[in-house]
Amino acid sequence: MQKLLAFGLGLVFVAGACWAAESKAAEGTDTQWWKNAVIYEIYPRSFADSNGDGIGDLNGITQHLDYLQELGVNAIWLTPFYPSPQVDFGYDISDYRAIDPQYGSMADFDRLVAEAKKRNIRILNDLVLNHTSDKHPWFIESKSSRTNPKANWYVWHDGKPGGQPPNNWLSLFGHSAWQFDPARNQYYYHKFYVQQPDLNWRDPQMKNAMWDVVRFWMDKGVAGFRLDAITSMFEDAQFRDEKILPGKNAFGDPIVAHEYTDNLPEENVVLQELRQVTDKYPGSVLIGEAYVQTSSDLLRLYGTAGKPELQLPMDAQFGFVNHLSADKFRAKLVAAETELGGNSPLFVFDNHDNNRSWNRYGDGVHNEEIAKLVATLLLTPRAAALMYYGEELGMKENTPTRKEDVKDPIGIRGWPKEKGRDGERTPMQWNGDTDAGFSTARKTWLPIGPDYRTRNVSAESRRPDSLLNYYKALIKLRKDSAALRDGEFAIVNANDKNVLSFLHKAKDGQTVLVAVNCSPAIHTVAYDLAAQGVKGSTGKTLLSSFSKAGQVKGLSKFTLPPYGSYVGEVQ
Ligand code: GLC
């Protein structure tokens, strides 16, 4: 029996099973659409190029909304499309209230929002709170003197005697996080690139200016934001040196503990304020980028009953286990069910900053089955799910092989140990034609993945057993099955090292069993569901990676092929 301790979720023990009660998600109304939503991340530069310049754009996205509707997504998160010098491909914003001409115009954006709405798809913008571009007028003013009205809008500090930076803080993108500015004769702090000065969140005027930006986009009809780099919004007010740990990173810098530059408690207060701003817009959602390693740090980002913060801070633990281990996935799943205070988790395997899951989990032999397993893990727990364009096709990592081809400055600086993030950002593979149907340009901004002739939307739509059709079926199943969406949850066969199995039980009595074989061998499992308080000993297949829907399986002796995934209704 799985020994779950009740962490305030009201776990119910039924004849040997331990059920986590129907989640708060079950109470979801339309304003809480996000609780078990499928949110699809689009990197606009790489999704679809409507004007043939080799770079994706907003009109390209609008042209493919029917595809996204058919896939079944509830919302799209767009990574930054604002005016930007593109040093960090949009995460260096020089104007928060406009569209970079290479992605289109404000009229194009409005049309995208309106067309998406017709298809019941919400738009979420990316909001970069930690820093702006060094070309943003706020920074230009801030650095002009020590006395200008925006002098305090960024993190400035005097150097140490002898022309040394104020302390040992390091940029996540390599080397010192301090840059000297001769006009002010001071240093400014940049957690990321030199061209991305950090905003000073202790300045109330700056904060209000940012809340105006939030209202500007909400008034335009976006449903909320994915908040970038929120765990690094604050730095120690005393500017103390960070602890140095053993070893060096890919940039050759010492490893530091980041105890004074990450996860400071002040960030929670600002997130509470932001939530008050967005709560004026019913149905809005705040998603947070948060690579925190413990459930308690993650829980903190949801806020408390009287002081809510984010609805969906990203859970970076489940999807980034990075090897197929039934035990590890089980433990993370149980943690998400029991240690997040009944809040909806947001699971994610892929995004624009990490190697694609195809490569992180694939073994080179069973990648297709493993990708279906990953899809099953993403879409069958009761959690919101964050997908990344091309994940549904099994797009691979396309890592540059020569330094001169690298576009991402991290890869240029860190080569060859750190090759940057170009590999997970290559253009969406729509079909087997020129540029994979992404563009008509002679050269696209990043090369097209070499497997595009077979791995693309058009080819996979035609193949009934493709990964794309598996995603579609899973998303549909999740919509149609109340049990799967937000029924009571229980782990079964908790000690099985190879097969992760869990049940969802709806109020109406439907019970759904999910089983994934995380090993390269065939495994036969036996479920004693009566001992779990569940009637029925056969499973009516709803979806599986290895058999046709509708087949019935005896659950007392049930065989899963290597990396096989199964979703069935217990009967
Ligand atoms: C976030 C973004 C990443 C960007 C960084 C700096 O981590 O996801 O792409 O480089 O913030 O803005």
XYZ file of C-alpha atoms and ligand atoms in Angstrom:
583
model
C 0.000 0.000 0.000
C 1.235 3.430 -0.855
C 1.819 5.247 2.403
C 0.926 8.790 1.651
C 0.865 11.057 4.609
C -1.862 13.622 4.536
C -0.367 17.043 3.925
C -3.537 18.999 4.359
C -5.184 17.559 1.278
C -7.640 15.379 3.084
C -6.385 12.039 1.806
C -8.939 9.278 2.097
C -7.851 5.731 2.861
C -10.127 3.212 1.175
C -9.529 -0.481 1.771
C -5.824 -0.307 1.281
C -5.708 2.548 -1.171
C -4.861 6.066 -0.370
C -6.916 8.497 -2.347
C -6.125 12.138 -2.721
C -9.521 13.784 -2.701
C -10.866 15.513 -5.756
C -8.612 18.482 -6.251
C -9.609 22.090 -5.963
C -9.438 21.844 -9.739
C -12.700 19.942 -9.649
C -14.408 23.063 -8.403
C -13.184 24.841 -11.534
C -15.488 27.349 -13.135
C -14.882 29.046 -16.430
C -12.798 31.691 -14.686
C -10.613 28.849 -13.499
C -10.204 27.366 -16.978
C -6.453 27.197 -16.411
C -6.665 24.529 -13.706
C -6.343 21.651 -16.103
C -5.592 23.565 -19.239
C -3.232 22.561 -22.002
C -1.043 25.583 -22.643
C 1.064 25.608 -25.787
C 4.272 27.623 -25.903
C 5.085 29.335 -29.181
C 8.475 30.836 -29.894
C 7.195 33.297 -32.537
C 10.531 33.444 -34.354
C 10.294 29.751 -35.124
C 6.627 28.903 -35.580
C 5.528 30.175 -38.987
C 6.919 32.847 -41.297
C 4.132 34.556 -43.268
C 6.264 37.117 -45.133
C 9.184 35.008 -46.327
C 11.987 36.716 -44.403
C 13.106 33.523 -42.671
C 11.775 34.628 -39.272
C 8.411 33.593 -37.858
C 5.786 36.242 -37.141
C 2.377 36.901 -35.613
C 0.459 36.462 -38.867
C 2.122 33.073 -39.234
C 0.674 32.077 -35.883
C -2.795 33.336 -36.849
C -2.633 31.244 -40.008
C -2.115 28.108 -37.945
C -4.770 28.603 -35.290
C -6.940 25.890 -36.825
C -4.112 23.437 -36.255
C -3.894 24.445 -32.601
C -7.647 24.191 -32.189
C -7.599 20.704 -33.648
C -4.760 19.747 -31.352
C -7.026 20.863 -28.533
C -4.981 23.493 -26.720
C -6.723 25.961 -24.411
C -4.165 28.732 -24.486
C -1.029 29.875 -26.243
C 1.898 31.410 -24.428
C 3.836 33.654 -26.783
C 7.465 34.286 -25.896
C 8.378 37.987 -26.282
C 7.476 39.717 -29.552
C 8.045 43.269 -28.288
C 10.586 45.667 -29.801
C 14.008 44.402 -28.862
C 17.601 44.519 -30.047
C 17.230 40.689 -30.016
C 20.400 40.082 -28.044
C 18.461 37.441 -26.101
C 15.936 36.985 -28.923
C 13.240 39.144 -27.378
C 13.975 38.704 -23.674
C 15.742 42.065 -23.884
C 12.736 44.359 -24.271
C 13.158 47.985 -25.343
C 9.428 48.830 -25.399
C 6.838 46.865 -23.424
C 3.836 48.288 -25.260
C 4.545 47.628 -28.922
C 5.336 44.874 -31.419
C 8.757 44.401 -32.960
C 8.243 45.101 -36.697
C 9.901 41.796 -37.599
C 6.968 40.015 -35.914
C 4.228 42.297 -37.289
C 2.111 45.179 -36.055
C -0.309 45.868 -33.229
C -3.148 45.304 -35.695
C -1.717 41.826 -36.362
C -1.608 41.161 -32.643
C -5.210 42.282 -32.169
C -6.278 40.041 -35.032
C -4.423 37.110 -33.492
C -6.214 37.619 -30.164
C -9.604 37.943 -31.894
C -9.109 34.911 -34.154
C -7.845 32.824 -31.246
C -10.891 33.811 -29.206
C -13.186 32.548 -31.983
C -11.514 29.178 -31.505
C -11.720 29.350 -27.721
C -7.966 29.727 -27.411
C -6.616 32.286 -24.972
C -3.446 34.286 -25.488
C -0.846 34.651 -22.747
C 1.999 37.129 -23.119
C 5.476 36.755 -21.735
C 6.283 39.446 -19.200
C 9.895 40.077 -18.365
C 9.956 41.658 -14.921
C 13.551 41.054 -13.921
C 15.248 43.248 -16.510
C 14.840 45.334 -19.652
C 17.102 45.890 -22.631
C 19.896 48.406 -22.132
C 18.225 50.247 -25.050
C 14.977 50.738 -23.120
C 14.337 54.473 -22.558
C 14.018 53.769 -18.819
C 17.598 52.519 -18.697
C 18.925 55.229 -20.975
C 17.493 57.790 -18.568
C 18.580 55.870 -15.487
C 22.188 55.739 -16.581
C 22.322 59.401 -17.640
C 23.104 60.653 -14.116
C 22.774 59.713 -10.473
C 20.020 62.272 -9.966
C 17.563 61.770 -12.839
C 13.971 60.736 -12.012
C 14.699 57.102 -12.958
C 18.133 56.976 -11.313
C 16.907 54.294 -8.932
C 14.895 52.179 -11.396
C 17.815 49.766 -11.911
C 20.290 48.118 -9.546
C 23.268 50.487 -9.344
C 26.188 50.300 -6.938
C 29.611 51.822 -6.426
C 32.572 49.603 -7.204
C 35.196 48.544 -4.696
C 38.337 50.642 -4.464
C 40.817 49.795 -7.196
C 38.181 49.602 -9.931
C 36.673 46.305 -8.797
C 32.994 45.353 -9.095
C 30.881 45.744 -5.926
C 30.944 42.016 -5.069
C 31.365 38.479 -6.462
C 27.888 38.066 -7.977
C 27.889 36.187 -11.267
C 25.686 36.379 -14.329
C 23.784 33.226 -15.207
C 25.088 33.788 -18.719
C 28.733 33.862 -17.654
C 31.225 36.014 -15.746
C 30.653 38.981 -13.432
C 27.084 40.234 -13.115
C 28.343 43.821 -12.834
C 29.002 46.231 -15.687
C 30.743 49.555 -15.201
C 29.066 52.662 -16.586
C 31.361 55.682 -16.951
C 28.586 58.336 -16.971
C 27.451 57.400 -13.469
C 30.843 56.104 -12.442
C 28.973 53.127 -11.023
C 28.230 49.523 -11.823
C 24.850 48.130 -12.822
C 23.768 44.589 -12.063
C 22.700 42.155 -14.795
C 21.626 38.638 -13.891
C 21.619 37.755 -17.586
C 23.496 39.444 -20.458
C 25.275 42.781 -20.085
C 22.552 44.177 -22.356
C 19.862 43.124 -19.825
C 20.168 45.435 -16.794
C 18.125 44.292 -13.785
C 15.212 46.454 -12.679
C 15.152 47.604 -9.074
C 11.904 46.233 -7.616
C 12.376 48.282 -4.475
C 11.513 51.401 -6.477
C 7.746 52.099 -6.222
C 7.568 54.256 -9.348
C 9.155 51.616 -11.516
C 6.787 49.066 -10.079
C 3.766 51.186 -10.924
C 5.042 51.733 -14.442
C 5.234 47.948 -14.848
C 1.722 47.464 -13.499
C 0.551 49.927 -16.168
C 2.149 47.638 -18.752
C 0.204 44.728 -17.283
C -3.087 46.639 -17.558
C -2.248 47.722 -21.107
C -2.110 44.096 -22.326
C -4.987 42.865 -20.194
C -7.143 45.645 -21.653
C -6.200 44.323 -25.086
C -7.706 40.974 -24.212
C -4.820 38.755 -23.199
C -5.750 36.198 -20.563
C -2.615 36.603 -18.486
C 1.116 36.245 -18.483
C 3.989 33.862 -18.225
C 6.354 35.698 -15.910
C 9.998 35.430 -16.806
C 12.754 34.828 -14.253
C 10.682 35.802 -11.228
C 12.942 34.086 -8.733
C 15.699 36.574 -9.437
C 13.763 39.817 -9.098
C 15.486 40.799 -5.850
C 19.054 40.939 -4.643
C 20.428 41.320 -1.163
C 20.053 44.939 -0.015
C 23.464 44.738 1.660
C 25.166 43.438 -1.494
C 27.005 40.675 0.370
C 29.355 38.281 -1.443
C 27.875 34.881 -2.253
C 29.326 31.646 -0.984
C 31.715 29.967 -3.406
C 31.165 26.253 -3.916
C 33.650 23.742 -5.317
C 34.071 23.468 -9.072
C 33.680 25.641 -12.150
C 30.749 26.095 -14.523
C 30.710 25.835 -18.343
C 31.904 29.441 -18.605
C 34.933 28.702 -16.408
C 33.497 30.735 -13.509
C 33.381 29.520 -9.919
C 30.094 27.985 -8.806
C 28.301 30.308 -6.373
C 25.424 29.536 -4.026
C 23.168 32.420 -5.249
C 21.868 32.825 -1.710
C 21.743 36.619 -2.115
C 20.454 36.806 -5.676
C 17.765 34.104 -5.966
C 14.460 33.378 -4.215
C 14.502 36.355 -1.867
C 11.268 36.722 0.138
C 10.590 40.232 -1.202
C 9.617 38.658 -4.540
C 6.525 37.161 -2.913
C 5.277 40.580 -1.849
C 5.619 41.933 -5.382
C 3.850 38.893 -6.830
C 0.980 39.461 -4.399
C 0.691 43.016 -5.673
C 0.770 41.872 -9.281
C -1.971 39.359 -8.535
C -4.141 42.155 -7.206
C -3.688 43.941 -10.520
C -4.589 40.914 -12.664
C -7.437 39.788 -10.393
C -9.356 42.801 -11.652
C -9.669 40.803 -14.880
C -11.800 37.697 -14.245
C -10.363 34.533 -15.726
C -6.817 35.841 -15.839
C -3.867 33.638 -14.995
C -0.282 34.158 -13.907
C 2.201 31.453 -14.832
C 5.695 31.660 -13.412
C 9.056 30.498 -14.623
C 10.467 28.886 -11.505
C 13.255 26.355 -11.519
C 12.881 25.702 -7.809
C 13.962 22.351 -6.481
C 11.643 21.756 -3.539
C 7.884 21.630 -3.128
C 8.048 24.133 -0.294
C 9.746 26.714 -2.528
C 7.150 26.023 -5.196
C 4.281 26.262 -2.722
C 5.527 29.686 -1.650
C 4.887 30.988 -5.181
C 1.184 30.174 -5.021
C 0.893 32.544 -2.060
C -1.534 32.019 0.775
C -5.325 32.171 1.012
C -5.502 35.857 1.841
C -2.479 36.755 -0.233
C -2.480 34.776 -3.468
C 0.420 35.051 -5.887
C 0.626 32.878 -9.013
C -2.066 30.449 -10.124
C 0.470 28.295 -11.947
C 4.131 28.452 -11.004
C 5.893 25.968 -13.236
C 6.805 22.672 -11.575
C 10.289 22.023 -12.900
C 10.752 18.855 -10.875
C 8.443 16.331 -12.565
C 9.363 16.976 -16.211
C 13.064 17.409 -15.533
C 13.758 14.093 -13.815
C 15.729 13.537 -17.034
C 15.809 9.779 -16.995
C 13.025 7.255 -17.098
C 12.537 6.127 -13.545
C 9.140 4.917 -12.345
C 10.211 5.539 -8.744
C 11.301 9.109 -9.363
C 8.261 10.073 -11.433
C 6.017 8.476 -8.807
C 7.669 10.417 -6.002
C 7.375 13.713 -7.882
C 3.765 13.024 -8.780
C 2.908 12.245 -5.183
C 4.724 15.401 -4.076
C 2.725 17.495 -6.533
C -0.496 15.883 -5.306
C 0.205 16.225 -1.622
C 2.656 19.033 -1.006
C 1.178 21.887 -3.009
C -1.755 22.582 -0.730
C -4.349 21.423 -3.250
C -3.232 23.981 -5.824
C -3.019 22.908 -9.459
C 0.480 21.915 -10.492
C 1.788 23.022 -13.872
C 3.822 20.256 -15.476
C 6.285 20.862 -18.272
C 8.829 18.749 -20.135
C 9.863 21.067 -22.952
C 10.526 24.744 -23.452
C 12.792 27.139 -25.315
C 15.568 26.948 -22.700
C 16.126 23.206 -22.378
C 17.151 20.341 -24.624
C 14.075 18.757 -26.121
C 12.573 15.849 -24.208
C 12.998 13.667 -27.291
C 16.730 13.751 -26.614
C 16.667 14.024 -22.829
C 14.554 10.896 -22.430
C 15.069 9.012 -25.708
C 17.424 6.039 -25.783
C 18.023 6.147 -29.543
C 16.042 2.926 -30.083
C 12.603 3.421 -28.562
C 12.303 7.205 -28.940
C 8.840 7.130 -30.450
C 7.446 4.988 -27.596
C 9.307 7.086 -25.055
C 7.863 10.287 -26.535
C 4.378 8.785 -26.123
C 5.255 7.902 -22.548
C 6.353 11.500 -21.931
C 3.072 12.719 -23.456
C 1.174 10.374 -21.140
C 3.065 11.643 -18.105
C 2.406 15.233 -19.125
C -1.272 14.897 -19.933
C -2.780 12.314 -17.592
C -1.976 13.637 -14.106
C -4.440 16.201 -12.818
C -2.382 19.245 -13.528
C -2.188 21.994 -16.061
C 0.157 21.004 -18.874
C 2.633 23.166 -20.686
C 3.642 21.981 -24.159
C 6.276 23.434 -26.471
C 5.782 23.721 -30.231
C 7.017 20.625 -32.051
C 6.941 18.464 -28.914
C 3.799 16.876 -30.344
C 5.756 15.895 -33.472
C 8.819 14.524 -31.713
C 11.003 17.362 -32.929
C 14.593 16.720 -31.989
C 17.364 18.836 -30.610
C 19.281 20.311 -33.549
C 22.458 21.426 -31.815
C 24.832 23.482 -33.945
C 28.022 21.647 -34.785
C 30.183 24.713 -35.495
C 30.665 27.718 -33.277
C 30.237 30.093 -36.235
C 26.657 28.864 -36.712
C 25.567 29.570 -33.133
C 23.028 32.355 -32.650
C 22.384 32.163 -28.911
C 25.033 34.280 -27.127
C 25.258 31.721 -24.317
C 26.500 29.220 -26.884
C 28.957 31.711 -28.354
C 30.362 32.527 -24.931
C 30.271 28.989 -23.570
C 31.356 27.014 -26.666
C 32.096 24.100 -26.716
C 30.985 23.158 -23.191
C 27.810 25.203 -23.446
C 26.376 25.147 -26.980
C 23.418 27.394 -26.224
C 19.717 26.976 -26.883
C 19.513 27.082 -30.695
C 19.008 23.305 -30.784
C 15.542 23.466 -29.223
C 14.478 26.551 -31.199
C 14.676 25.360 -34.811
C 11.657 26.066 -37.047
C 8.386 24.211 -36.677
C 8.128 21.330 -39.144
C 4.824 21.730 -40.964
C 5.374 19.600 -44.063
C 7.994 17.995 -46.283
C 8.289 20.962 -48.680
C 10.882 23.766 -48.809
C 11.818 25.008 -45.338
C 9.435 22.403 -43.904
C 6.540 24.739 -44.755
C 7.816 27.161 -42.126
C 9.001 29.785 -44.606
C 9.729 30.446 -48.257
C 13.036 32.193 -47.549
C 16.318 30.950 -49.013
C 17.697 30.848 -45.490
C 15.749 30.546 -42.278
C 17.060 32.184 -39.079
C 17.989 28.766 -37.707
C 18.340 25.704 -39.922
C 15.428 23.333 -40.425
C 15.783 20.006 -38.595
C 17.184 17.388 -41.021
C 14.339 14.931 -40.353
C 11.619 17.334 -41.546
C 10.626 15.260 -44.589
C 9.152 12.542 -42.418
C 8.632 14.280 -39.114
C 6.143 17.026 -39.808
C 2.505 17.949 -39.189
C 1.302 16.901 -42.590
C 2.927 13.443 -42.579
C 2.034 12.718 -38.971
C -1.577 13.792 -39.437
C -1.903 11.042 -42.032
C -0.313 8.301 -39.910
C -2.868 6.963 -37.415
C -0.226 5.782 -34.929
C 1.898 8.948 -35.075
C 2.991 10.875 -32.023
C 0.886 13.823 -33.191
C -2.256 11.701 -33.282
C -1.366 10.300 -29.870
C -1.183 13.841 -28.448
C -4.497 14.751 -30.063
C -6.168 11.665 -28.645
C -4.757 12.255 -25.172
C -5.855 15.879 -25.073
C -9.327 14.901 -26.243
C -9.505 12.146 -23.659
C -8.532 14.574 -20.939
C -11.306 16.910 -22.032
C -13.896 14.165 -22.197
C -13.085 12.288 -19.007
C -13.960 13.977 -15.719
C -12.096 11.182 -13.924
C -8.890 11.867 -15.785
C -9.210 15.615 -15.450
C -9.816 15.915 -11.779
C -11.114 12.756 -10.136
C -9.680 11.423 -6.903
C -6.109 10.294 -7.376
C -4.318 7.222 -6.038
C -1.033 5.509 -6.775
C -1.250 1.738 -7.248
C 1.548 -0.851 -7.147
C 3.685 1.710 -5.370
C 6.710 -0.542 -5.123
C 6.968 -1.408 -8.801
C 10.400 -0.247 -9.986
C 9.466 -0.392 -13.655
C 5.831 0.456 -14.152
C 4.276 3.632 -12.791
C 0.532 3.157 -12.291
C -2.144 5.433 -10.942
C -5.908 5.713 -10.795
C -8.335 8.570 -11.166
C -11.844 8.149 -9.814
C -14.655 10.527 -10.740
C -17.693 11.272 -8.601
C -19.883 9.510 -11.182
C -17.926 6.313 -10.528
C -15.738 6.197 -13.642
C -12.254 4.996 -12.728
C -9.365 5.436 -15.108
C -6.093 3.545 -14.809
C -2.872 4.966 -16.219
C 0.180 2.709 -16.525
C 3.536 3.507 -18.085
C 6.402 1.077 -18.382
C 9.569 3.092 -17.802
C 11.889 0.245 -18.751
C 13.267 -1.281 -21.975
C 11.898 -4.738 -21.012
C 8.417 -6.241 -21.233
C 6.700 -6.214 -17.847
C 3.672 -8.035 -16.601
C 1.843 -6.317 -13.804
C -0.990 -7.520 -11.617
C -3.471 -5.079 -10.142
C -5.553 -5.964 -7.147
C -8.041 -3.179 -7.589
C -10.605 -4.643 -5.199
C -8.064 -3.982 -2.468
C -8.068 -0.387 -3.662
C -11.803 -0.111 -3.202
C -12.398 -0.198 -6.950
C -14.920 -2.517 -8.552
C -13.900 -4.188 -11.781
C -10.978 -6.249 -12.974
C -10.748 -5.455 -16.650
C -9.627 -2.344 -18.422
C -11.360 -0.953 -21.465
C -8.568 0.680 -23.410
C -9.133 4.379 -23.941
C -5.727 4.918 -25.453
C -2.472 3.068 -25.529
C 0.799 3.339 -27.351
C 0.675 -0.336 -28.297
C -2.858 -1.455 -29.053
C -6.010 -0.268 -30.674
C -8.539 1.701 -28.638
C -11.435 -0.390 -27.409
C -9.444 -3.495 -26.539
C -10.156 -4.971 -23.152
C -7.342 -6.080 -20.870
C -7.519 -8.311 -17.856
C -5.944 -6.285 -15.092
C -4.941 -9.187 -12.874
C -2.252 -10.113 -15.396
C -1.465 -7.288 -17.701
C 1.582 -7.027 -19.977
C 3.153 -3.794 -21.091
C 5.773 -3.721 -23.876
C 9.008 -1.739 -23.449
C 8.114 1.873 -22.669
C 4.449 1.098 -23.319
C 1.795 3.543 -22.110
C -1.773 2.592 -21.283
C -4.894 4.543 -20.320
C -8.010 2.508 -19.658
C -11.361 2.612 -17.933
C -11.748 0.048 -15.155
C -14.840 -2.094 -15.678
C 14.199 33.253 -19.007
C 13.883 32.923 -20.448
C 15.177 32.789 -21.195
C 15.910 34.104 -21.122
C 16.109 34.533 -19.669
C 16.542 35.965 -19.574
O 14.883 32.238 -18.388
O 13.091 31.777 -20.511
O 14.974 32.411 -22.522
O 17.149 34.005 -21.759
O 14.900 34.447 -18.940
O 15.495 36.810 -19.936
